[in-house]
């Protein structure tokens, strides 16, 4: 399918710069932009669901409903991708040599929570980002361990591996 970029898919920056970028970079940036847009839309839909759920829970028919409300996984109170990326940058800046084991465990748990919440795409995006900003061999080894644990979680839930390259 030949998918052309629509105005909604265009990144919100200067078109002169955009037109100078090579096609493969444009495709990669557009894919990231679309993923972010889909996550924002999904987050908005979840927010609307929560509002409807709260209204129904306060109604007189609330006892008829047993609708589970899924909490969006958070890392140190942050739920959106850009805020979590900021935490990753702070983490690497604070520990440039190698991560603390308890921090690695905390971040790995957050990634696995994302997978359990069916937000595999965000988990994959964050692992790729962490791999991109990993500053040395110890950090890269940390990322590899995280990939393995996240992949194990994906396999246990979806019965197929996640390709984290």
PDB file of C-alpha atoms in Angstrom:
ATOM      1  CA  UNK A   1       0.000   0.000   0.000  1.00  0.00           C
ATOM      2  CA  UNK A   2       1.433   3.350  -1.006  1.00  0.00           C
ATOM      3  CA  UNK A   3       0.705   5.642   1.893  1.00  0.00           C
ATOM      4  CA  UNK A   4       1.235   9.326   1.227  1.00  0.00           C
ATOM      5  CA  UNK A   5       1.838  11.720   4.093  1.00  0.00           C
ATOM      6  CA  UNK A   6      -1.227  13.748   4.945  1.00  0.00           C
ATOM      7  CA  UNK A   7      -1.210  17.098   6.707  1.00  0.00           C
ATOM      8  CA  UNK A   8      -1.945  15.327  10.020  1.00  0.00           C
ATOM      9  CA  UNK A   9       1.058  13.055   9.492  1.00  0.00           C
ATOM     10  CA  UNK A  10       3.450  15.916   8.779  1.00  0.00           C
ATOM     11  CA  UNK A  11       5.759  16.769  11.664  1.00  0.00           C
ATOM     12  CA  UNK A  12       5.133  20.177  13.191  1.00  0.00           C
ATOM     13  CA  UNK A  13       8.356  21.822  12.035  1.00  0.00           C
ATOM     14  CA  UNK A  14       9.693  23.960   9.214  1.00  0.00           C
ATOM     15  CA  UNK A  15       8.895  22.481   5.800  1.00  0.00           C
ATOM     16  CA  UNK A  16      12.105  23.918   4.300  1.00  0.00           C
ATOM     17  CA  UNK A  17      14.149  21.761   6.658  1.00  0.00           C
ATOM     18  CA  UNK A  18      11.775  18.851   6.117  1.00  0.00           C
ATOM     19  CA  UNK A  19      12.219  19.013   2.339  1.00  0.00           C
ATOM     20  CA  UNK A  20      16.010  18.835   2.732  1.00  0.00           C
ATOM     21  CA  UNK A  21      15.922  15.556   4.671  1.00  0.00           C
ATOM     22  CA  UNK A  22      16.701  12.283   2.891  1.00  0.00           C
ATOM     23  CA  UNK A  23      13.641  10.084   2.146  1.00  0.00           C
ATOM     24  CA  UNK A  24      14.611   7.280   4.552  1.00  0.00           C
ATOM     25  CA  UNK A  25      14.971   9.735   7.432  1.00  0.00           C
ATOM     26  CA  UNK A  26      11.622  11.308   6.529  1.00  0.00           C
ATOM     27  CA  UNK A  27       9.969   7.880   6.660  1.00  0.00           C
ATOM     28  CA  UNK A  28      11.486   7.112  10.055  1.00  0.00           C
ATOM     29  CA  UNK A  29      10.469  10.486  11.483  1.00  0.00           C
ATOM     30  CA  UNK A  30       6.952  10.157  10.064  1.00  0.00           C
ATOM     31  CA  UNK A  31       6.617   6.683  11.580  1.00  0.00           C
ATOM     32  CA  UNK A  32       7.643   8.053  15.001  1.00  0.00           C
ATOM     33  CA  UNK A  33       5.279  10.984  14.565  1.00  0.00           C
ATOM     34  CA  UNK A  34       2.377   8.654  13.687  1.00  0.00           C
ATOM     35  CA  UNK A  35       3.141   6.415  16.677  1.00  0.00           C
ATOM     36  CA  UNK A  36       3.152   9.409  18.999  1.00  0.00           C
ATOM     37  CA  UNK A  37      -0.132  10.619  17.475  1.00  0.00           C
ATOM     38  CA  UNK A  38      -1.717   7.175  17.928  1.00  0.00           C
ATOM     39  CA  UNK A  39      -0.555   7.058  21.548  1.00  0.00           C
ATOM     40  CA  UNK A  40      -2.030  10.516  22.191  1.00  0.00           C
ATOM     41  CA  UNK A  41      -5.310   9.397  20.619  1.00  0.00           C
ATOM     42  CA  UNK A  42      -5.293   6.190  22.654  1.00  0.00           C
ATOM     43  CA  UNK A  43      -4.577   8.192  25.803  1.00  0.00           C
ATOM     44  CA  UNK A  44      -7.484  10.526  25.009  1.00  0.00           C
ATOM     45  CA  UNK A  45      -9.779   7.546  24.431  1.00  0.00           C
ATOM     46  CA  UNK A  46      -8.668   6.063  27.773  1.00  0.00           C
ATOM     47  CA  UNK A  47      -9.356   9.395  29.464  1.00  0.00           C
ATOM     48  CA  UNK A  48     -12.853   9.508  27.948  1.00  0.00           C
ATOM     49  CA  UNK A  49     -13.445   5.927  29.074  1.00  0.00           C
ATOM     50  CA  UNK A  50     -12.345   6.805  32.619  1.00  0.00           C
ATOM     51  CA  UNK A  51     -14.697   9.813  32.658  1.00  0.00           C
ATOM     52  CA  UNK A  52     -17.600   7.665  31.437  1.00  0.00           C
ATOM     53  CA  UNK A  53     -16.681   4.968  33.937  1.00  0.00           C
ATOM     54  CA  UNK A  54     -16.655   7.490  36.788  1.00  0.00           C
ATOM     55  CA  UNK A  55     -20.064   8.867  35.749  1.00  0.00           C
ATOM     56  CA  UNK A  56     -21.505   5.353  35.583  1.00  0.00           C
ATOM     57  CA  UNK A  57     -19.924   4.395  38.889  1.00  0.00           C
ATOM     58  CA  UNK A  58     -21.732   7.322  40.527  1.00  0.00           C
ATOM     59  CA  UNK A  59     -25.074   6.417  38.998  1.00  0.00           C
ATOM     60  CA  UNK A  60     -27.744   4.333  40.709  1.00  0.00           C
ATOM     61  CA  UNK A  61     -26.994   1.437  38.351  1.00  0.00           C
ATOM     62  CA  UNK A  62     -23.343   1.223  39.357  1.00  0.00           C
ATOM     63  CA  UNK A  63     -23.786  -2.153  41.036  1.00  0.00           C
ATOM     64  CA  UNK A  64     -24.711  -3.675  37.654  1.00  0.00           C
ATOM     65  CA  UNK A  65     -21.409  -2.690  36.180  1.00  0.00           C
ATOM     66  CA  UNK A  66     -18.165  -4.360  36.924  1.00  0.00           C
ATOM     67  CA  UNK A  67     -15.918  -2.543  34.485  1.00  0.00           C
ATOM     68  CA  UNK A  68     -12.247  -2.803  35.391  1.00  0.00           C
ATOM     69  CA  UNK A  69     -10.353   0.451  35.086  1.00  0.00           C
ATOM     70  CA  UNK A  70      -6.797  -0.085  33.892  1.00  0.00           C
ATOM     71  CA  UNK A  71      -4.207   2.222  35.353  1.00  0.00           C
ATOM     72  CA  UNK A  72      -1.705   3.496  32.830  1.00  0.00           C
ATOM     73  CA  UNK A  73       1.761   2.392  33.930  1.00  0.00           C
ATOM     74  CA  UNK A  74       3.884   5.236  35.288  1.00  0.00           C
ATOM     75  CA  UNK A  75       7.582   5.650  35.911  1.00  0.00           C
ATOM     76  CA  UNK A  76       8.191   8.042  38.791  1.00  0.00           C
ATOM     77  CA  UNK A  77       4.784   9.587  38.125  1.00  0.00           C
ATOM     78  CA  UNK A  78       5.438  10.052  34.398  1.00  0.00           C
ATOM     79  CA  UNK A  79       3.182   8.352  31.867  1.00  0.00           C
ATOM     80  CA  UNK A  80       3.812  10.061  28.535  1.00  0.00           C
ATOM     81  CA  UNK A  81       6.689   8.971  26.324  1.00  0.00           C
ATOM     82  CA  UNK A  82       8.462  12.317  26.186  1.00  0.00           C
ATOM     83  CA  UNK A  83       8.533  12.638  29.989  1.00  0.00           C
ATOM     84  CA  UNK A  84       9.880   9.104  30.330  1.00  0.00           C
ATOM     85  CA  UNK A  85      12.553   9.922  27.728  1.00  0.00           C
ATOM     86  CA  UNK A  86      13.492  12.889  29.913  1.00  0.00           C
ATOM     87  CA  UNK A  87      13.863  10.533  32.879  1.00  0.00           C
ATOM     88  CA  UNK A  88      16.096   8.273  30.767  1.00  0.00           C
ATOM     89  CA  UNK A  89      18.328  11.237  29.871  1.00  0.00           C
ATOM     90  CA  UNK A  90      18.520  12.234  33.544  1.00  0.00           C
ATOM     91  CA  UNK A  91      19.299   8.652  34.525  1.00  0.00           C
ATOM     92  CA  UNK A  92      22.165   8.322  32.062  1.00  0.00           C
ATOM     93  CA  UNK A  93      23.433  11.783  33.012  1.00  0.00           C
ATOM     94  CA  UNK A  94      23.443  10.897  36.704  1.00  0.00           C
ATOM     95  CA  UNK A  95      25.122   7.517  36.167  1.00  0.00           C
ATOM     96  CA  UNK A  96      27.334   7.845  33.061  1.00  0.00           C
ATOM     97  CA  UNK A  97      29.512   4.830  33.853  1.00  0.00           C
ATOM     98  CA  UNK A  98      26.752   2.276  34.418  1.00  0.00           C
ATOM     99  CA  UNK A  99      23.244   2.110  35.858  1.00  0.00           C
ATOM    100  CA  UNK A 100      22.539   1.125  39.432  1.00  0.00           C
ATOM    101  CA  UNK A 101      21.026  -2.393  39.583  1.00  0.00           C
ATOM    102  CA  UNK A 102      17.925  -1.193  41.441  1.00  0.00           C
ATOM    103  CA  UNK A 103      17.334   1.490  38.790  1.00  0.00           C
ATOM    104  CA  UNK A 104      17.686  -1.106  36.060  1.00  0.00           C
ATOM    105  CA  UNK A 105      15.165  -3.316  37.871  1.00  0.00           C
ATOM    106  CA  UNK A 106      12.742  -0.398  38.286  1.00  0.00           C
ATOM    107  CA  UNK A 107      12.901   0.554  34.607  1.00  0.00           C
ATOM    108  CA  UNK A 108      12.615  -3.075  33.506  1.00  0.00           C
ATOM    109  CA  UNK A 109       9.535  -3.482  35.708  1.00  0.00           C
ATOM    110  CA  UNK A 110       8.009  -0.370  34.126  1.00  0.00           C
ATOM    111  CA  UNK A 111       8.639  -1.746  30.629  1.00  0.00           C
ATOM    112  CA  UNK A 112       7.055  -5.086  31.586  1.00  0.00           C
ATOM    113  CA  UNK A 113       4.053  -3.215  33.057  1.00  0.00           C
ATOM    114  CA  UNK A 114       3.643  -1.480  29.692  1.00  0.00           C
ATOM    115  CA  UNK A 115       3.594  -4.878  27.994  1.00  0.00           C
ATOM    116  CA  UNK A 116       0.999  -6.211  30.457  1.00  0.00           C
ATOM    117  CA  UNK A 117      -1.096  -3.091  29.787  1.00  0.00           C
ATOM    118  CA  UNK A 118      -0.968  -3.969  26.054  1.00  0.00           C
ATOM    119  CA  UNK A 119       1.204  -0.941  25.320  1.00  0.00           C
ATOM    120  CA  UNK A 120       3.925  -2.946  23.606  1.00  0.00           C
ATOM    121  CA  UNK A 121       4.635  -0.205  21.108  1.00  0.00           C
ATOM    122  CA  UNK A 122       5.610   2.264  23.837  1.00  0.00           C
ATOM    123  CA  UNK A 123       7.803  -0.350  25.532  1.00  0.00           C
ATOM    124  CA  UNK A 124       9.516  -1.029  22.212  1.00  0.00           C
ATOM    125  CA  UNK A 125       9.962   2.689  21.526  1.00  0.00           C
ATOM    126  CA  UNK A 126      11.526   3.282  24.955  1.00  0.00           C
ATOM    127  CA  UNK A 127      13.894   0.319  24.657  1.00  0.00           C
ATOM    128  CA  UNK A 128      15.024   1.595  21.273  1.00  0.00           C
ATOM    129  CA  UNK A 129      15.486   5.085  22.673  1.00  0.00           C
ATOM    130  CA  UNK A 130      17.491   3.773  25.623  1.00  0.00           C
ATOM    131  CA  UNK A 131      19.634   1.760  23.227  1.00  0.00           C
ATOM    132  CA  UNK A 132      20.171   4.902  21.146  1.00  0.00           C
ATOM    133  CA  UNK A 133      21.361   7.003  24.093  1.00  0.00           C
ATOM    134  CA  UNK A 134      23.318   4.238  25.850  1.00  0.00           C
ATOM    135  CA  UNK A 135      26.687   5.869  26.464  1.00  0.00           C
ATOM    136  CA  UNK A 136      29.051   2.908  26.852  1.00  0.00           C
ATOM    137  CA  UNK A 137      29.382  -0.868  26.922  1.00  0.00           C
ATOM    138  CA  UNK A 138      27.986  -1.240  30.467  1.00  0.00           C
ATOM    139  CA  UNK A 139      24.853   0.686  29.488  1.00  0.00           C
ATOM    140  CA  UNK A 140      24.507  -1.404  26.335  1.00  0.00           C
ATOM    141  CA  UNK A 141      24.717  -4.575  28.426  1.00  0.00           C
ATOM    142  CA  UNK A 142      21.990  -3.161  30.678  1.00  0.00           C
ATOM    143  CA  UNK A 143      19.809  -2.509  27.621  1.00  0.00           C
ATOM    144  CA  UNK A 144      20.384  -6.079  26.406  1.00  0.00           C
ATOM    145  CA  UNK A 145      19.228  -7.481  29.757  1.00  0.00           C
ATOM    146  CA  UNK A 146      16.140  -5.266  29.624  1.00  0.00           C
ATOM    147  CA  UNK A 147      15.373  -6.405  26.075  1.00  0.00           C
ATOM    148  CA  UNK A 148      15.531 -10.026  27.155  1.00  0.00           C
ATOM    149  CA  UNK A 149      13.166  -9.485  30.085  1.00  0.00           C
ATOM    150  CA  UNK A 150      10.717  -7.430  28.021  1.00  0.00           C
ATOM    151  CA  UNK A 151      10.818 -10.027  25.258  1.00  0.00           C
ATOM    152  CA  UNK A 152      10.171 -12.793  27.818  1.00  0.00           C
ATOM    153  CA  UNK A 153       7.134 -10.832  29.034  1.00  0.00           C
ATOM    154  CA  UNK A 154       5.862 -10.374  25.470  1.00  0.00           C
ATOM    155  CA  UNK A 155       6.268 -14.090  24.744  1.00  0.00           C
ATOM    156  CA  UNK A 156       4.461 -15.059  27.954  1.00  0.00           C
ATOM    157  CA  UNK A 157       1.473 -12.861  27.045  1.00  0.00           C
ATOM    158  CA  UNK A 158       1.319 -12.874  23.251  1.00  0.00           C
ATOM    159  CA  UNK A 159       3.138 -16.160  22.512  1.00  0.00           C
ATOM    160  CA  UNK A 160       5.504 -14.580  20.013  1.00  0.00           C
ATOM    161  CA  UNK A 161       8.725 -12.613  20.382  1.00  0.00           C
ATOM    162  CA  UNK A 162       9.053  -8.886  19.998  1.00  0.00           C
ATOM    163  CA  UNK A 163      11.717  -7.775  17.575  1.00  0.00           C
ATOM    164  CA  UNK A 164      13.779  -5.266  19.515  1.00  0.00           C
ATOM    165  CA  UNK A 165      16.694  -4.276  17.318  1.00  0.00           C
TER     166      UNK A 165
END
